Amino acid sequence: QQQVKQSPQSLIVQKGGISIINCAYENTAFDYFPWYQQFPGKGPALLIAIRPDVSEKKEGRFTISFNKSAKQFSLHIMDSQPGDSATYFCAASSRSARQLTFGSGTQLTVLP
Amino acid sequence: NAGVTQTPKFRILKIGQSMTLQCTQDMNHNYMYWYRQDPGMGLKLIYYSVGAGITDKGEVPNGYNVSRSTTEDFPLRLELAAPSQTSVYFCATNRDTNTGELFFGEGSRLTVL
């Protein structure tokens, strides 16, 4: 019930391309879905987040798409840049929980 | 403001040794967390605290202990190090769990040989 499944494990994209990372969850009580970005040797940092009352949220080149009925959400990175090369984690939490449940991570490489 | 500070950044332990990973925050956040990160496994919660004097187990607490005597500090203790505890450990804080926005330290890489 608490698991968040993330795919793919790794992704290689050409500069200027679209990067897409997918996550699926089981717990219908989840009501907050953030994405974290982690560069080598650093801790993760919040990138963008969404609540289930909207189906899409966009911040610059980063967009979260949310499908409540399918219990899935995804991160789209438009015009991917080499500086976007990092590990991306999806996560989920509920109001009653005091903790985030993280996906297993996606290592993104954007080729110049 | 330093944010979340973890020490040490790197440590090598022998099997059976003990050590404490330190975590200090200057953001006055009530909620603090310890995660471990293993390749391909994401971040697993070890212990968390919702305020001074209050701690609770996360998903993978075995082999670890914590204490929270002040708002600022949340040390993680390994009593009898085992190779399975080789990992990168992250401390994080949160002002409000409803937003879920965690602020992470830069991590402590621990190797147990």
XYZ file of N, CA and C in Angstrom:
675
model
N 0.827 -1.221 0.000
C 0.000 0.000 0.000
C 0.849 1.253 0.000
N 2.052 1.190 0.593
C 2.885 2.363 0.676
C 3.860 2.507 -0.466
N 3.902 1.555 -1.389
C 4.935 1.542 -2.392
C 4.667 2.549 -3.505
N 5.754 3.117 -4.016
C 5.702 3.965 -5.199
C 6.682 3.361 -6.199
N 6.174 2.982 -7.355
C 6.999 2.323 -8.368
C 7.392 3.322 -9.443
N 8.689 3.381 -9.740
C 9.229 4.368 -10.669
C 9.936 3.678 -11.822
N 9.762 4.239 -13.018
C 10.440 3.713 -14.200
C 10.691 4.840 -15.195
N 11.719 4.729 -16.042
C 12.718 3.661 -16.061
C 13.790 3.872 -15.005
N 14.662 2.916 -14.837
C 15.751 3.044 -13.880
C 16.811 4.004 -14.400
N 17.004 3.986 -15.726
C 17.936 4.916 -16.341
C 17.381 5.369 -17.685
N 17.817 6.564 -18.096
C 17.273 7.182 -19.295
C 18.356 8.017 -19.948
N 18.542 7.839 -21.235
C 19.505 8.630 -21.993
C 18.746 9.381 -23.077
N 18.934 10.697 -23.102
C 18.199 11.563 -24.021
C 19.189 12.507 -24.695
N 18.919 12.824 -25.935
C 19.735 13.804 -26.637
C 19.341 15.209 -26.191
N 20.310 16.106 -26.245
C 20.031 17.514 -25.934
C 18.886 18.021 -26.794
N 17.936 18.699 -26.157
C 16.777 19.223 -26.855
C 15.593 18.272 -26.878
N 15.801 17.048 -26.465
C 14.729 16.061 -26.470
C 13.843 16.160 -25.232
N 12.846 15.298 -25.170
C 11.918 15.259 -24.035
C 12.256 14.047 -23.161
N 12.415 14.291 -21.885
C 12.652 13.206 -20.927
C 11.344 12.935 -20.186
N 10.984 11.667 -20.089
C 9.740 11.300 -19.417
C 10.025 10.208 -18.389
N 9.630 10.458 -17.160
C 9.806 9.499 -16.060
C 8.431 9.241 -15.453
N 8.140 7.990 -15.209
C 6.807 7.605 -14.760
C 6.825 7.015 -13.355
N 5.747 7.264 -12.624
C 5.569 6.674 -11.296
C 4.136 6.212 -11.123
N 3.972 5.142 -10.359
C 2.653 4.608 -10.047
C 2.579 4.337 -8.552
N 1.393 4.534 -7.985
C 1.225 4.328 -6.552
C -0.011 3.482 -6.298
N -0.114 2.962 -5.082
C -1.239 2.096 -4.722
C -2.139 2.717 -3.657
N -1.542 3.490 -2.768
C -2.285 4.032 -1.635
C -3.156 5.207 -2.066
N -4.461 5.031 -2.055
C -5.365 6.094 -2.499
C -5.427 7.265 -1.515
N -4.819 7.109 -0.344
C -4.779 8.208 0.619
C -3.689 9.229 0.289
N -2.780 8.880 -0.618
C -1.727 9.821 -0.997
C -2.362 11.069 -1.603
N -1.900 12.250 -1.160
C -2.468 13.484 -1.680
C -1.419 14.547 -1.969
N -0.164 14.141 -2.020
C 0.907 15.083 -2.329
C 1.985 14.312 -3.058
N 2.388 14.832 -4.236
C 3.283 14.082 -5.108
C 4.411 15.000 -5.578
N 5.544 14.955 -4.890
C 6.681 15.783 -5.294
C 7.693 15.005 -6.131
N 8.494 15.736 -6.857
C 9.655 15.188 -7.551
C 10.905 15.860 -6.991
N 11.929 15.025 -6.752
C 13.195 15.520 -6.249
C 14.280 15.267 -7.281
N 15.230 16.200 -7.327
C 16.366 16.116 -8.242
C 17.636 16.002 -7.412
N 18.503 15.073 -7.794
C 19.731 14.873 -7.035
C 20.933 14.841 -7.968
N 21.895 15.739 -7.718
C 23.154 15.739 -8.444
C 24.186 14.931 -7.659
N 25.179 14.374 -8.362
C 26.185 13.529 -7.687
C 26.837 14.254 -6.516
N 26.907 13.561 -5.379
C 27.553 14.117 -4.208
C 26.714 15.095 -3.423
N 25.463 15.264 -3.812
C 24.564 16.211 -3.141
C 23.333 15.492 -2.628
N 22.624 16.142 -1.719
C 21.348 15.613 -1.290
C 20.258 15.978 -2.280
N 19.163 15.216 -2.279
C 18.042 15.552 -3.170
C 17.467 16.927 -2.837
N 16.900 17.569 -3.853
C 16.264 18.875 -3.670
C 14.929 18.875 -4.396
N 13.931 19.513 -3.776
C 12.603 19.553 -4.377
C 12.637 20.275 -5.713
N 12.049 19.620 -6.732
C 12.013 20.183 -8.072
C 10.637 20.778 -8.381
N 9.611 19.996 -8.186
C 8.239 20.394 -8.493
C 7.314 19.423 -7.781
N 6.108 19.884 -7.444
C 5.172 19.018 -6.734
C 3.748 19.298 -7.198
N 2.862 18.326 -6.993
C 1.472 18.463 -7.423
C 0.549 17.826 -6.400
N -0.651 18.348 -6.303
C -1.709 17.731 -5.503
C -2.764 17.183 -6.464
N -3.539 16.192 -6.069
C -4.421 15.488 -7.000
C -5.643 16.281 -7.468
N -5.793 17.531 -7.036
C -6.937 18.315 -7.505
C -6.683 18.944 -8.868
N -5.460 18.802 -9.387
C -5.139 19.272 -10.729
C -4.499 18.133 -11.510
N -4.616 18.176 -12.836
C -4.078 17.095 -13.665
C -2.699 17.416 -14.226
N -2.305 18.677 -14.123
C -1.000 19.057 -14.669
C -0.483 20.297 -13.959
N 0.846 20.310 -13.784
C 1.492 21.491 -13.223
C 2.791 21.707 -13.975
N 3.009 22.958 -14.387
C 4.182 23.264 -15.191
C 5.001 24.348 -14.518
N 6.318 24.126 -14.471
C 7.240 25.131 -13.970
C 8.445 25.152 -14.908
N 8.450 26.151 -15.783
C 9.526 26.236 -16.758
C 9.495 25.057 -17.710
N 10.603 24.335 -17.815
C 10.671 23.178 -18.705
C 10.162 21.894 -18.055
N 9.787 21.963 -16.798
C 9.373 20.779 -16.042
C 7.856 20.761 -15.869
N 7.251 19.622 -16.182
C 5.807 19.451 -16.068
C 5.504 18.136 -15.364
N 4.569 18.196 -14.404
C 4.036 16.966 -13.818
C 2.663 16.735 -14.435
N 2.444 15.511 -14.911
C 1.119 15.086 -15.356
C 0.591 14.071 -14.356
N -0.670 14.232 -13.955
C -1.238 13.389 -12.902
C -2.528 12.747 -13.391
N -2.627 11.432 -13.235
C -3.819 10.680 -13.620
C -4.336 9.973 -12.374
N -5.342 10.577 -11.733
C -5.826 10.049 -10.463
C -6.476 8.681 -10.630
N -7.251 8.484 -11.675
C -7.956 7.216 -11.857
C -6.992 6.063 -12.090
N -5.889 6.347 -12.772
C -4.892 5.307 -13.037
C -3.863 5.214 -11.924
N -3.907 6.137 -10.988
C -2.932 6.207 -9.900
C -1.514 6.267 -10.453
N -1.328 7.203 -11.389
C -0.021 7.377 -12.017
C 0.297 8.858 -12.140
N 1.574 9.180 -12.085
C 2.003 10.541 -12.353
C 3.372 10.492 -13.013
N 3.664 11.513 -13.779
C 4.895 11.495 -14.547
C 5.541 12.878 -14.579
N 6.839 12.866 -14.803
C 7.618 14.092 -14.955
C 8.076 14.191 -16.400
N 7.798 15.336 -17.014
C 8.255 15.600 -18.370
C 9.257 16.751 -18.321
N 10.414 16.530 -18.922
C 11.413 17.593 -19.029
C 11.536 17.944 -20.505
N 11.056 19.128 -20.844
C 11.107 19.584 -22.232
C 12.473 20.189 -22.525
N 12.871 20.116 -23.811
C 14.141 20.726 -24.225
C 15.254 20.337 -23.236
N 15.434 19.050 -23.016
C 16.389 18.563 -22.025
C 17.804 19.081 -22.315
N 18.504 19.440 -21.246
C 19.844 20.002 -21.343
C 20.840 19.125 -20.583
N 22.111 19.164 -20.985
C 23.114 18.377 -20.239
C 23.125 18.691 -18.746
N 22.806 19.913 -18.371
C 22.737 20.284 -16.960
C 21.594 19.622 -16.212
N 20.663 19.005 -16.949
C 19.565 18.269 -16.308
C 19.998 16.861 -15.906
N 21.180 16.449 -16.324
C 21.673 15.117 -15.987
C 21.780 14.991 -14.477
N 21.004 14.072 -13.928
C 20.888 13.910 -12.484
C 20.040 12.674 -12.222
N 19.851 12.375 -10.950
C 18.918 11.320 -10.563
C 17.625 11.975 -10.095
N 16.516 11.454 -10.564
C 15.204 12.012 -10.235
C 14.401 10.990 -9.433
N 13.802 11.464 -8.359
C 12.975 10.622 -7.501
C 11.560 11.164 -7.461
N 10.582 10.317 -7.685
C 9.218 10.685 -7.365
C 8.940 10.281 -5.918
N 7.907 10.854 -5.348
C 7.554 10.539 -3.968
C 6.066 10.810 -3.764
N 5.563 10.329 -2.640
C 4.152 10.538 -2.321
C 3.975 10.537 -0.820
N 2.952 11.280 -0.369
C 2.631 11.271 1.053
C 1.149 11.566 1.228
N 0.663 11.315 2.427
C -0.721 11.595 2.762
C -0.769 12.493 3.985
N -1.934 13.105 4.221
C -2.053 14.039 5.350
C -1.816 13.341 6.681
N -2.192 12.073 6.759
C -2.060 11.358 8.029
C -0.641 10.855 8.258
N 0.144 10.819 7.204
C 1.511 10.306 7.331
C 2.457 11.446 7.684
N 3.543 11.111 8.293
C 4.533 12.113 8.648
C 5.803 11.915 7.840
N 5.678 11.213 6.715
C 6.856 10.868 5.956
C 6.501 10.697 4.490
N 7.507 10.882 3.650
C 7.371 10.647 2.220
C 7.768 9.214 1.889
N 7.096 8.636 0.909
C 7.507 7.360 0.335
C 8.123 7.664 -1.015
N 9.365 7.233 -1.206
C 10.093 7.554 -2.430
C 10.070 6.406 -3.430
N 10.112 6.761 -4.714
C 10.373 5.786 -5.759
C 11.848 5.414 -5.757
N 12.214 4.482 -6.633
C 13.569 3.939 -6.637
C 14.571 4.811 -7.388
N 14.096 5.834 -8.094
C 14.997 6.765 -8.760
C 15.233 6.448 -10.229
N 15.481 7.503 -11.001
C 15.822 7.394 -12.429
C 17.068 8.224 -12.689
N 18.083 7.565 -13.228
C 19.301 8.289 -13.565
C 19.185 8.795 -15.000
N 19.088 10.111 -15.136
C 18.933 10.742 -16.445
C 20.276 11.257 -16.940
N 20.600 10.911 -18.163
C 21.791 11.437 -18.838
C 21.339 12.139 -20.111
N 21.690 13.413 -20.227
C 21.364 14.179 -21.428
C 22.659 14.393 -22.207
N 22.710 13.838 -23.388
C 23.919 13.908 -24.210
C 23.996 15.243 -24.955
N 25.190 15.829 -25.015
C 25.327 17.140 -25.666
C 25.216 17.052 -27.189
N 22.720 31.202 6.595
C 22.166 29.965 7.143
C 22.797 28.746 6.488
N 23.214 27.775 7.286
C 23.862 26.591 6.750
C 22.838 25.566 6.273
N 21.611 25.606 6.798
C 20.611 24.621 6.412
C 20.781 23.354 7.235
N 21.036 22.225 6.551
C 21.213 20.940 7.215
C 22.669 20.526 7.051
N 23.360 20.323 8.155
C 24.772 19.964 8.125
C 24.977 18.561 8.662
N 25.653 17.731 7.877
C 25.944 16.365 8.288
C 27.451 16.168 8.422
N 27.838 15.449 9.475
C 29.238 15.049 9.645
C 29.302 13.634 10.190
N 30.332 12.835 9.803
C 31.323 13.167 8.785
C 30.768 12.965 7.379
N 31.480 13.387 6.375
C 31.061 13.156 4.986
C 31.443 11.751 4.533
N 32.528 11.236 5.032
C 32.993 9.895 4.675
C 33.512 9.203 5.937
N 33.268 7.885 5.997
C 33.789 7.127 7.136
C 33.893 5.670 6.736
N 34.976 5.034 7.161
C 35.135 3.597 6.983
C 35.148 2.961 8.360
N 34.320 1.962 8.541
C 34.229 1.252 9.812
C 34.572 -0.211 9.622
N 35.057 -0.823 10.680
C 35.231 -2.270 10.683
C 33.979 -2.905 11.267
N 33.700 -4.125 10.861
C 32.537 -4.859 11.371
C 32.578 -4.863 12.900
N 31.444 -4.528 13.506
C 31.331 -4.548 14.953
C 31.622 -3.218 15.635
N 32.225 -2.284 14.897
C 32.489 -0.975 15.483
C 31.204 -0.171 15.590
N 31.258 0.880 16.398
C 30.104 1.763 16.567
C 30.475 3.177 16.155
N 29.493 3.932 15.767
C 29.740 5.328 15.435
C 28.420 6.102 15.431
N 28.554 7.415 15.434
C 27.398 8.302 15.372
C 27.546 9.251 14.200
N 26.494 9.317 13.388
C 26.409 10.313 12.329
C 25.681 11.518 12.902
N 26.289 12.684 12.718
C 25.718 13.893 13.283
C 24.891 14.645 12.243
N 23.802 15.247 12.706
C 22.970 16.087 11.854
C 22.514 17.301 12.659
N 22.766 18.468 12.109
C 22.371 19.718 12.763
C 21.675 20.609 11.751
N 20.581 21.244 12.186
C 19.855 22.160 11.294
C 19.640 23.502 11.988
N 19.644 24.557 11.181
C 19.442 25.906 11.718
C 18.182 26.551 11.147
N 17.259 25.746 10.672
C 16.031 26.265 10.068
C 14.857 26.250 11.035
N 15.086 25.774 12.251
C 14.036 25.719 13.273
C 12.854 24.844 12.841
N 13.171 23.791 12.077
C 12.129 22.858 11.665
C 11.909 21.813 12.745
N 10.658 21.468 12.972
C 10.350 20.464 13.990
C 10.638 19.045 13.504
N 10.360 18.781 12.221
C 10.460 17.432 11.718
C 11.864 17.153 11.161
N 12.430 16.036 11.585
C 13.738 15.623 11.074
C 13.697 14.143 10.751
N 14.505 13.749 9.742
C 14.461 12.388 9.212
C 15.885 11.889 8.923
N 16.053 10.585 9.017
C 17.258 9.932 8.523
C 16.846 8.921 7.452
N 17.487 9.064 6.281
C 17.283 8.138 5.177
C 18.609 7.465 4.845
N 18.523 6.285 4.264
C 19.675 5.671 3.640
C 19.376 5.488 2.156
N 20.414 5.665 1.347
C 20.254 5.552 -0.099
C 21.198 4.496 -0.622
N 20.640 3.478 -1.240
C 21.410 2.411 -1.866
C 21.112 2.399 -3.357
N 22.083 2.050 -4.189
C 21.896 2.097 -5.651
C 20.657 1.326 -6.103
N 19.811 1.984 -6.880
C 18.626 1.347 -7.424
C 17.511 1.103 -6.421
N 17.699 1.574 -5.198
C 16.701 1.300 -4.144
C 16.010 2.555 -3.654
N 16.389 3.693 -4.145
C 15.756 4.919 -3.690
C 16.181 5.283 -2.281
N 15.330 6.006 -1.609
C 15.599 6.467 -0.250
C 14.676 5.719 0.711
N 15.278 5.101 1.702
C 14.514 4.359 2.701
C 14.604 5.081 4.039
N 13.464 5.266 4.677
C 13.422 5.990 5.943
C 13.861 5.089 7.091
N 14.813 5.572 7.888
C 15.331 4.800 9.014
C 14.579 5.189 10.289
N 14.649 6.451 10.645
C 13.971 6.997 11.818
C 13.542 8.422 11.498
N 12.570 8.905 12.251
C 12.191 10.291 12.129
C 11.778 10.845 13.486
N 11.680 12.177 13.522
C 11.328 12.848 14.768
C 10.417 14.025 14.452
N 9.364 14.186 15.239
C 8.434 15.291 15.011
C 8.689 16.440 15.977
N 9.702 16.301 16.811
C 10.070 17.366 17.719
C 11.003 16.844 18.789
N 11.571 17.761 19.560
C 12.508 17.359 20.602
C 11.856 16.364 21.554
N 12.561 15.282 21.825
C 12.090 14.256 22.739
C 11.178 13.213 22.134
N 10.865 13.349 20.824
C 9.937 12.419 20.170
C 10.602 11.818 18.938
N 10.717 10.492 18.924
C 11.271 9.808 17.760
C 10.404 8.604 17.418
N 10.507 8.146 16.182
C 9.723 6.990 15.766
C 10.454 6.259 14.652
N 10.158 4.967 14.541
C 10.814 4.137 13.544
C 10.238 4.386 12.159
N 11.134 4.255 11.161
C 10.707 4.297 9.780
C 10.640 2.901 9.210
N 10.992 2.773 7.944
C 10.871 1.507 7.235
C 11.985 0.522 7.562
N 13.212 1.026 7.827
C 14.378 0.156 8.020
C 15.164 0.550 9.274
N 14.575 0.429 10.482
C 15.245 0.908 11.696
C 16.263 -0.041 12.328
N 16.246 -1.314 11.933
C 17.084 -2.300 12.617
C 18.566 -1.975 12.474
N 19.265 -1.989 13.616
C 20.693 -1.715 13.633
C 21.034 -0.254 13.888
N 20.016 0.561 14.076
C 20.210 1.998 14.270
C 19.457 2.481 15.509
N 19.933 3.597 16.058
C 19.214 4.275 17.131
C 19.344 5.773 16.931
N 18.371 6.521 17.441
C 18.405 7.973 17.336
C 18.005 8.584 18.668
N 18.291 9.872 18.783
C 17.822 10.661 19.916
C 17.547 12.070 19.412
N 16.711 12.795 20.126
C 16.402 14.172 19.725
C 16.213 14.993 21.006
N 17.326 15.477 21.512
C 17.275 16.252 22.752
C 17.030 17.726 22.494
N 17.331 18.202 21.286
C 17.109 19.598 20.931
C 16.439 19.671 19.560
N 15.886 20.825 19.232
C 15.294 21.007 17.901
C 16.357 20.893 16.814
N 17.580 21.344 17.123
C 18.619 21.449 16.105
C 19.299 20.128 15.750
N 19.422 19.221 16.690
C 20.284 18.046 16.493
C 19.504 16.733 16.458
N 19.925 15.853 15.552
C 19.257 14.557 15.397
C 20.318 13.524 14.999
N 21.108 13.046 15.966
C 22.178 12.096 15.644
C 21.651 10.688 15.396
N 22.343 9.975 14.516
C 22.007 8.583 14.189
C 23.152 7.701 14.668
N 22.835 6.713 15.475
C 23.839 5.847 16.096
C 23.789 4.457 15.463
N 24.979 3.968 15.063
C 25.136 2.588 14.624
C 25.905 1.866 15.715
N 25.313 0.869 16.342
C 25.943 0.229 17.496
C 26.939 -0.860 17.118
N 26.574 -1.754 16.247
C 27.449 -2.855 15.821
C 27.417 -2.882 14.298
N 28.373 -2.177 13.686
C 28.331 -2.009 12.240
C 28.427 -3.349 11.505
N 27.618 -3.460 10.464
C 27.600 -4.650 9.613
C 27.759 -4.212 8.160
N 28.292 -5.085 7.296
C 28.461 -4.715 5.878
C 27.168 -4.237 5.222
N 26.030 -4.736 5.688
C 24.741 -4.335 5.118
C 24.416 -2.869 5.400
N 25.157 -2.254 6.308
C 24.936 -0.845 6.613
C 25.812 0.084 5.760
N 26.586 -0.497 4.858
C 27.307 0.312 3.879
C 26.294 1.030 3.005
N 26.335 2.362 3.016
C 25.309 3.129 2.329
C 25.662 4.616 2.388
N 24.848 5.408 1.739
C 24.923 6.857 1.907
C 23.731 7.280 2.761
N 24.012 8.007 3.817
C 22.987 8.399 4.767
C 22.677 9.891 4.611
N 21.384 10.191 4.550
C 20.947 11.567 4.422
C 20.049 11.942 5.586
N 20.341 13.108 6.138
C 19.473 13.720 7.122
C 18.624 14.766 6.403
N 17.382 14.916 6.817
C 16.495 15.883 6.178
C 15.594 16.524 7.222
N 15.110 17.714 6.908
C 14.169 18.392 7.790
C 12.932 18.813 6.997
N 11.874 19.113 7.724
C 10.620 19.526 7.112
C 9.907 20.467 8.057
N 9.463 21.590 7.534
C 8.699 22.526 8.367
C 7.272 22.034 8.575
N 6.678 21.525 7.481
C 5.263 21.187 7.514
C 5.065 19.919 6.698
N 4.657 18.828 7.312
C 4.534 17.566 6.583
C 3.453 17.605 5.516
N 2.519 18.533 5.590
C 1.496 18.580 4.545
C 2.063 18.980 3.200
N 3.137 19.751 3.200
C 3.761 20.101 1.931
C 4.767 19.047 1.507
N 5.286 18.297 2.443
C 6.235 17.249 2.133
C 7.567 17.739 1.635
N 7.839 19.057 1.690
C 9.102 19.560 1.166
C 10.203 19.295 2.160
N 11.067 18.364 1.812
C 12.207 18.023 2.649
C 13.445 18.802 2.214
N 14.221 19.213 3.221
C 15.495 19.871 2.964
C 16.583 18.901 3.425
N 17.421 18.476 2.486
C 18.412 17.452 2.764
C 19.791 18.024 3.030
N 20.558 17.297 3.856
C 21.974 17.546 3.958
C 22.687 16.935 2.754
N 24.011 17.041 2.728
C 24.767 16.545 1.575
C 25.153 15.079 1.696
N 24.828 14.470 2.808
C 25.034 13.035 2.925
C 26.310 12.641 3.634
N 26.282 11.435 4.188
C 27.452 10.826 4.822
C 27.627 9.443 4.215
N 28.777 9.235 3.572
C 29.038 7.931 2.927
C 29.757 7.030 3.903
N 29.114 5.915 4.249
C 29.665 4.983 5.229
C 29.977 3.652 4.553
N 31.194 3.169 4.791
C 31.600 1.850 4.303
C 31.975 0.989 5.492
N 31.391 -0.207 5.554
C 31.697 -1.144 6.628
C 32.428 -2.347 6.033
N 33.660 -2.553 6.492
C 34.493 -3.630 5.946
C 34.717 -4.741 6.965
